[in-house]
Amino acid sequence: MKKTILLCAACAISMLTSAQLLEVVSTQQLRTPSGEELKVAGFSPKGDYLLLTNDVNNGLIHYDLATGVTNTISEASGAGWSVKISEDGQSIVYREGYMDANQLMKHNIVKYDMSDKKKAIVAKNQRNLNQLVHANGANSVTINEDLHMILVHNGKNIVLAPNGTNEAYNWASISPDGQKILYYVSGRGCYVCDLKGGNVQYIADHCRAPQWYDNKTIIGMHDEDDGTYLTASAIVAYNLQGQKQILVNREMMAIYPYAANGQIAFSTAGGNVYLMKVK
């Protein structure tokens, strides 16, 4: 009798935590330039183009989803790391790395204008790799050198450490309605908090590289490794109530999802790029 009760309880928990949050309409592999092994570095808010980079974040390529035409924005080191796209999709802010005369790696922060294809250096000679980079006039959030979150609000930098100052934070972003912050704490999992760092809500242990799909839904990768190599990785959707749905099975080795306008773009460990349409 006790085993039966425990089994029923386990089934009830499973039903509560698993749900169909999104309906997958289609999934297609995108053809990359010259068959290169690339990964997604960004997705325009309107869902009309992707930004692609290589496995070590060198170079930045614009990929037009309507035509499949690509354009190389930069070939610089680090250009594909922590790219920011403006809300209207017309401005892209990224890094261009170089070695100075003392063989120190430094970065220029560059703004690329989609309308005239011109670049402008926003900041020069940045040594700190966590230097704030943002393309929007609204609130933005990034990670500082202490791996704490920095909220930029009304032109002021506010340090947030909602899970404690001894934790390391990563992958921070603000919800589409501007009310919540999504972030990952190393070794602990994915969380959501308000703009003051309060009302902390746990989402999942293994939701890494989390992104907002909408104000109530989050996507992330559940990756596994053997201590050296990636062995499996799934793309999973979560809601704020803790329910989840596996969108891409772990055997596909899917990594780093991005969402925009009813679409989810992701890469695989083998360097393939996919676009999934959902509703």
mmCIF file of N, CA, C and O in Angstrom, residues 5-53:
data_model
loop_
_atom_site.group_PDB
_atom_site.id
_atom_site.type_symbol
_atom_site.label_atom_id
_atom_site.label_comp_id
_atom_site.label_asym_id
_atom_site.label_seq_id
_atom_site.Cartn_x
_atom_site.Cartn_y
_atom_site.Cartn_z
ATOM 1 N N ILE A 5 1.074 4.324 -2.790
ATOM 2 C CA ILE A 5 0.908 5.746 -2.484
ATOM 3 C C ILE A 5 2.096 6.551 -3.003
ATOM 4 O O ILE A 5 1.942 7.609 -3.609
ATOM 5 N N LEU A 6 3.305 6.024 -2.783
ATOM 6 C CA LEU A 6 4.504 6.712 -3.246
ATOM 7 C C LEU A 6 4.521 6.810 -4.765
ATOM 8 O O LEU A 6 4.900 7.839 -5.337
ATOM 9 N N LEU A 7 4.092 5.728 -5.445
ATOM 10 C CA LEU A 7 4.059 5.735 -6.900
ATOM 11 C C LEU A 7 3.065 6.769 -7.414
ATOM 12 O O LEU A 7 3.346 7.518 -8.343
ATOM 13 N N CYS A 8 1.900 6.828 -6.778
ATOM 14 C CA CYS A 8 0.888 7.817 -7.177
ATOM 15 C C CYS A 8 1.389 9.239 -6.967
ATOM 16 O O CYS A 8 1.167 10.127 -7.790
ATOM 17 N N ALA A 9 2.085 9.439 -5.852
ATOM 18 C CA ALA A 9 2.633 10.770 -5.570
ATOM 19 C C ALA A 9 3.666 11.161 -6.613
ATOM 20 O O ALA A 9 3.699 12.294 -7.087
ATOM 21 N N ALA A 10 4.513 10.193 -7.000
ATOM 22 C CA ALA A 10 5.531 10.467 -8.010
ATOM 23 C C ALA A 10 4.889 10.820 -9.344
ATOM 24 O O ALA A 10 5.331 11.726 -10.055
ATOM 25 N N CYS A 11 3.813 10.096 -9.714
ATOM 26 C CA CYS A 11 3.113 10.384 -10.961
ATOM 27 C C CYS A 11 2.485 11.773 -10.928
ATOM 28 O O CYS A 11 2.499 12.508 -11.914
ATOM 29 N N ALA A 12 1.932 12.140 -9.772
ATOM 30 C CA ALA A 12 1.308 13.458 -9.632
ATOM 31 C C ALA A 12 2.326 14.562 -9.802
ATOM 32 O O ALA A 12 2.076 15.569 -10.471
ATOM 33 N N ILE A 13 3.521 14.381 -9.195
ATOM 34 C CA ILE A 13 4.586 15.373 -9.335
ATOM 35 C C ILE A 13 5.014 15.495 -10.786
ATOM 36 O O ILE A 13 5.214 16.578 -11.316
ATOM 37 N N SER A 14 5.138 14.340 -11.467
ATOM 38 C CA SER A 14 5.536 14.344 -12.870
ATOM 39 C C SER A 14 4.540 15.109 -13.715
ATOM 40 O O SER A 14 4.895 15.885 -14.595
ATOM 41 N N MET A 15 3.230 14.905 -13.435
ATOM 42 C CA MET A 15 2.197 15.599 -14.186
ATOM 43 C C MET A 15 2.240 17.101 -13.933
ATOM 44 O O MET A 15 1.991 17.910 -14.816
ATOM 45 N N LEU A 16 2.607 17.481 -12.710
ATOM 46 C CA LEU A 16 2.663 18.895 -12.371
ATOM 47 C C LEU A 16 3.855 19.585 -13.020
ATOM 48 O O LEU A 16 3.785 20.744 -13.397
ATOM 49 N N THR A 17 4.965 18.850 -13.144
ATOM 50 C CA THR A 17 6.190 19.480 -13.626
ATOM 51 C C THR A 17 6.374 19.380 -15.134
ATOM 52 O O THR A 17 7.173 20.106 -15.702
ATOM 53 N N SER A 18 5.664 18.468 -15.815
ATOM 54 C CA SER A 18 5.778 18.334 -17.263
ATOM 55 C C SER A 18 4.494 18.804 -17.927
ATOM 56 O O SER A 18 3.400 18.449 -17.481
ATOM 57 N N ALA A 19 4.609 19.575 -18.966
ATOM 58 C CA ALA A 19 3.429 20.110 -19.645
ATOM 59 C C ALA A 19 3.811 20.531 -21.049
ATOM 60 O O ALA A 19 4.995 20.688 -21.364
ATOM 61 N N GLN A 20 2.806 20.679 -21.915
ATOM 62 C CA GLN A 20 3.070 21.232 -23.236
ATOM 63 C C GLN A 20 2.928 22.739 -23.147
ATOM 64 O O GLN A 20 1.829 23.286 -23.135
ATOM 65 N N LEU A 21 4.054 23.403 -23.069
ATOM 66 C CA LEU A 21 4.068 24.852 -22.954
ATOM 67 C C LEU A 21 4.042 25.522 -24.318
ATOM 68 O O LEU A 21 3.486 26.609 -24.473
ATOM 69 N N LEU A 22 4.664 24.867 -25.301
ATOM 70 C CA LEU A 22 4.727 25.401 -26.656
ATOM 71 C C LEU A 22 4.430 24.279 -27.646
ATOM 72 O O LEU A 22 4.789 23.123 -27.406
ATOM 73 N N GLU A 23 3.811 24.610 -28.742
ATOM 74 C CA GLU A 23 3.575 23.637 -29.806
ATOM 75 C C GLU A 23 4.616 23.836 -30.897
ATOM 76 O O GLU A 23 4.723 24.925 -31.486
ATOM 77 N N VAL A 24 5.382 22.800 -31.173
ATOM 78 C CA VAL A 24 6.407 22.874 -32.215
ATOM 79 C C VAL A 24 5.747 22.690 -33.574
ATOM 80 O O VAL A 24 5.149 21.651 -33.857
ATOM 81 N N VAL A 25 5.844 23.700 -34.428
ATOM 82 C CA VAL A 25 5.235 23.663 -35.759
ATOM 83 C C VAL A 25 6.186 23.046 -36.771
ATOM 84 O O VAL A 25 5.812 22.194 -37.575
ATOM 85 N N SER A 26 7.459 23.467 -36.730
ATOM 86 C CA SER A 26 8.453 22.931 -37.666
ATOM 87 C C SER A 26 9.853 23.182 -37.136
ATOM 88 O O SER A 26 10.076 24.071 -36.319
ATOM 89 N N THR A 27 10.794 22.386 -37.598
ATOM 90 C CA THR A 27 12.210 22.568 -37.276
ATOM 91 C C THR A 27 13.014 22.327 -38.544
ATOM 92 O O THR A 27 12.862 21.286 -39.194
ATOM 93 N N GLN A 28 13.852 23.272 -38.917
ATOM 94 C CA GLN A 28 14.653 23.109 -40.123
ATOM 95 C C GLN A 28 16.105 23.509 -39.879
ATOM 96 O O GLN A 28 16.397 24.411 -39.093
ATOM 97 N N GLN A 29 17.003 22.800 -40.547
ATOM 98 C CA GLN A 29 18.414 23.155 -40.488
ATOM 99 C C GLN A 29 18.689 24.246 -41.508
ATOM 100 O O GLN A 29 18.219 24.185 -42.647
ATOM 101 N N LEU A 30 19.428 25.259 -41.100
ATOM 102 C CA LEU A 30 19.775 26.357 -41.987
ATOM 103 C C LEU A 30 21.116 26.095 -42.655
ATOM 104 O O LEU A 30 22.037 25.547 -42.031
ATOM 105 N N ARG A 31 21.223 26.497 -43.889
ATOM 106 C CA ARG A 31 22.469 26.323 -44.635
ATOM 107 C C ARG A 31 23.420 27.461 -44.278
ATOM 108 O O ARG A 31 23.109 28.644 -44.494
ATOM 109 N N THR A 32 24.567 27.128 -43.733
ATOM 110 C CA THR A 32 25.538 28.144 -43.323
ATOM 111 C C THR A 32 26.512 28.432 -44.463
ATOM 112 O O THR A 32 26.677 27.609 -45.367
ATOM 113 N N PRO A 33 27.169 29.590 -44.450
ATOM 114 C CA PRO A 33 28.105 29.942 -45.525
ATOM 115 C C PRO A 33 29.208 28.901 -45.690
ATOM 116 O O PRO A 33 29.910 28.556 -44.731
ATOM 117 N N SER A 34 29.334 28.377 -46.901
ATOM 118 C CA SER A 34 30.373 27.398 -47.233
ATOM 119 C C SER A 34 30.336 26.176 -46.323
ATOM 120 O O SER A 34 31.356 25.499 -46.140
ATOM 121 N N GLY A 35 29.174 25.922 -45.735
ATOM 122 C CA GLY A 35 29.055 24.758 -44.859
ATOM 123 C C GLY A 35 29.862 24.867 -43.572
ATOM 124 O O GLY A 35 30.177 23.861 -42.941
ATOM 125 N N GLU A 36 30.174 26.099 -43.171
ATOM 126 C CA GLU A 36 30.981 26.306 -41.963
ATOM 127 C C GLU A 36 30.255 25.806 -40.712
ATOM 128 O O GLU A 36 29.028 25.803 -40.639
ATOM 129 N N GLU A 37 31.044 25.374 -39.723
ATOM 130 C CA GLU A 37 30.493 25.009 -38.427
ATOM 131 C C GLU A 37 30.342 26.287 -37.603
ATOM 132 O O GLU A 37 31.329 26.918 -37.238
ATOM 133 N N LEU A 38 29.104 26.680 -37.341
ATOM 134 C CA LEU A 38 28.825 27.947 -36.672
ATOM 135 C C LEU A 38 27.819 27.732 -35.554
ATOM 136 O O LEU A 38 27.230 26.660 -35.424
ATOM 137 N N LYS A 39 27.631 28.769 -34.746
ATOM 138 C CA LYS A 39 26.606 28.741 -33.709
ATOM 139 C C LYS A 39 25.901 30.087 -33.672
ATOM 140 O O LYS A 39 26.409 31.097 -34.174
ATOM 141 N N VAL A 40 24.713 30.095 -33.072
ATOM 142 C CA VAL A 40 23.921 31.320 -32.990
ATOM 143 C C VAL A 40 24.497 32.232 -31.913
ATOM 144 O O VAL A 40 24.767 31.802 -30.792
ATOM 145 N N ALA A 41 24.664 33.509 -32.260
ATOM 146 C CA ALA A 41 25.168 34.500 -31.307
ATOM 147 C C ALA A 41 24.120 35.538 -30.954
ATOM 148 O O ALA A 41 24.284 36.288 -29.988
ATOM 149 N N GLY A 42 23.017 35.575 -31.716
ATOM 150 C CA GLY A 42 21.966 36.554 -31.435
ATOM 151 C C GLY A 42 20.803 36.376 -32.387
ATOM 152 O O GLY A 42 20.943 35.777 -33.461
ATOM 153 N N PHE A 43 19.646 36.895 -31.970
ATOM 154 C CA PHE A 43 18.415 36.797 -32.761
ATOM 155 C C PHE A 43 17.732 38.153 -32.689
ATOM 156 O O PHE A 43 17.474 38.672 -31.597
ATOM 157 N N SER A 44 17.445 38.750 -33.837
ATOM 158 C CA SER A 44 16.806 40.067 -33.842
ATOM 159 C C SER A 44 15.425 39.989 -33.191
ATOM 160 O O SER A 44 14.719 38.982 -33.330
ATOM 161 N N PRO A 45 15.010 41.009 -32.457
ATOM 162 C CA PRO A 45 13.710 40.980 -31.773
ATOM 163 C C PRO A 45 12.529 40.722 -32.706
ATOM 164 O O PRO A 45 11.528 40.124 -32.291
ATOM 165 N N LYS A 46 12.621 41.154 -33.955
ATOM 166 C CA LYS A 46 11.546 40.916 -34.917
ATOM 167 C C LYS A 46 11.599 39.516 -35.520
ATOM 168 O O LYS A 46 10.676 39.113 -36.240
ATOM 169 N N GLY A 47 12.684 38.802 -35.261
ATOM 170 C CA GLY A 47 12.820 37.447 -35.778
ATOM 171 C C GLY A 47 13.153 37.373 -37.252
ATOM 172 O O GLY A 47 12.900 36.356 -37.901
ATOM 173 N N ASP A 48 13.749 38.441 -37.811
ATOM 174 C CA ASP A 48 14.037 38.443 -39.248
ATOM 175 C C ASP A 48 15.483 38.113 -39.593
ATOM 176 O O ASP A 48 15.791 37.841 -40.757
ATOM 177 N N TYR A 49 16.374 38.147 -38.608
ATOM 178 C CA TYR A 49 17.753 37.743 -38.893
ATOM 179 C C TYR A 49 18.418 37.138 -37.666
ATOM 180 O O TYR A 49 18.022 37.385 -36.521
ATOM 181 N N LEU A 50 19.437 36.333 -37.938
ATOM 182 C CA LEU A 50 20.281 35.747 -36.896
ATOM 183 C C LEU A 50 21.671 36.348 -36.994
ATOM 184 O O LEU A 50 22.091 36.833 -38.048
ATOM 185 N N LEU A 51 22.391 36.294 -35.881
ATOM 186 C CA LEU A 51 23.821 36.567 -35.879
ATOM 187 C C LEU A 51 24.522 35.253 -35.567
ATOM 188 O O LEU A 51 24.151 34.542 -34.631
ATOM 189 N N LEU A 52 25.536 34.922 -36.356
ATOM 190 C CA LEU A 52 26.260 33.666 -36.204
ATOM 191 C C LEU A 52 27.728 33.942 -35.908
ATOM 192 O O LEU A 52 28.275 34.972 -36.304
ATOM 193 N N THR A 53 28.366 33.023 -35.211
ATOM 194 C CA THR A 53 29.792 33.113 -34.897
ATOM 195 C C THR A 53 30.364 31.706 -34.883
ATOM 196 O O THR A 53 29.624 30.723 -35.056
#
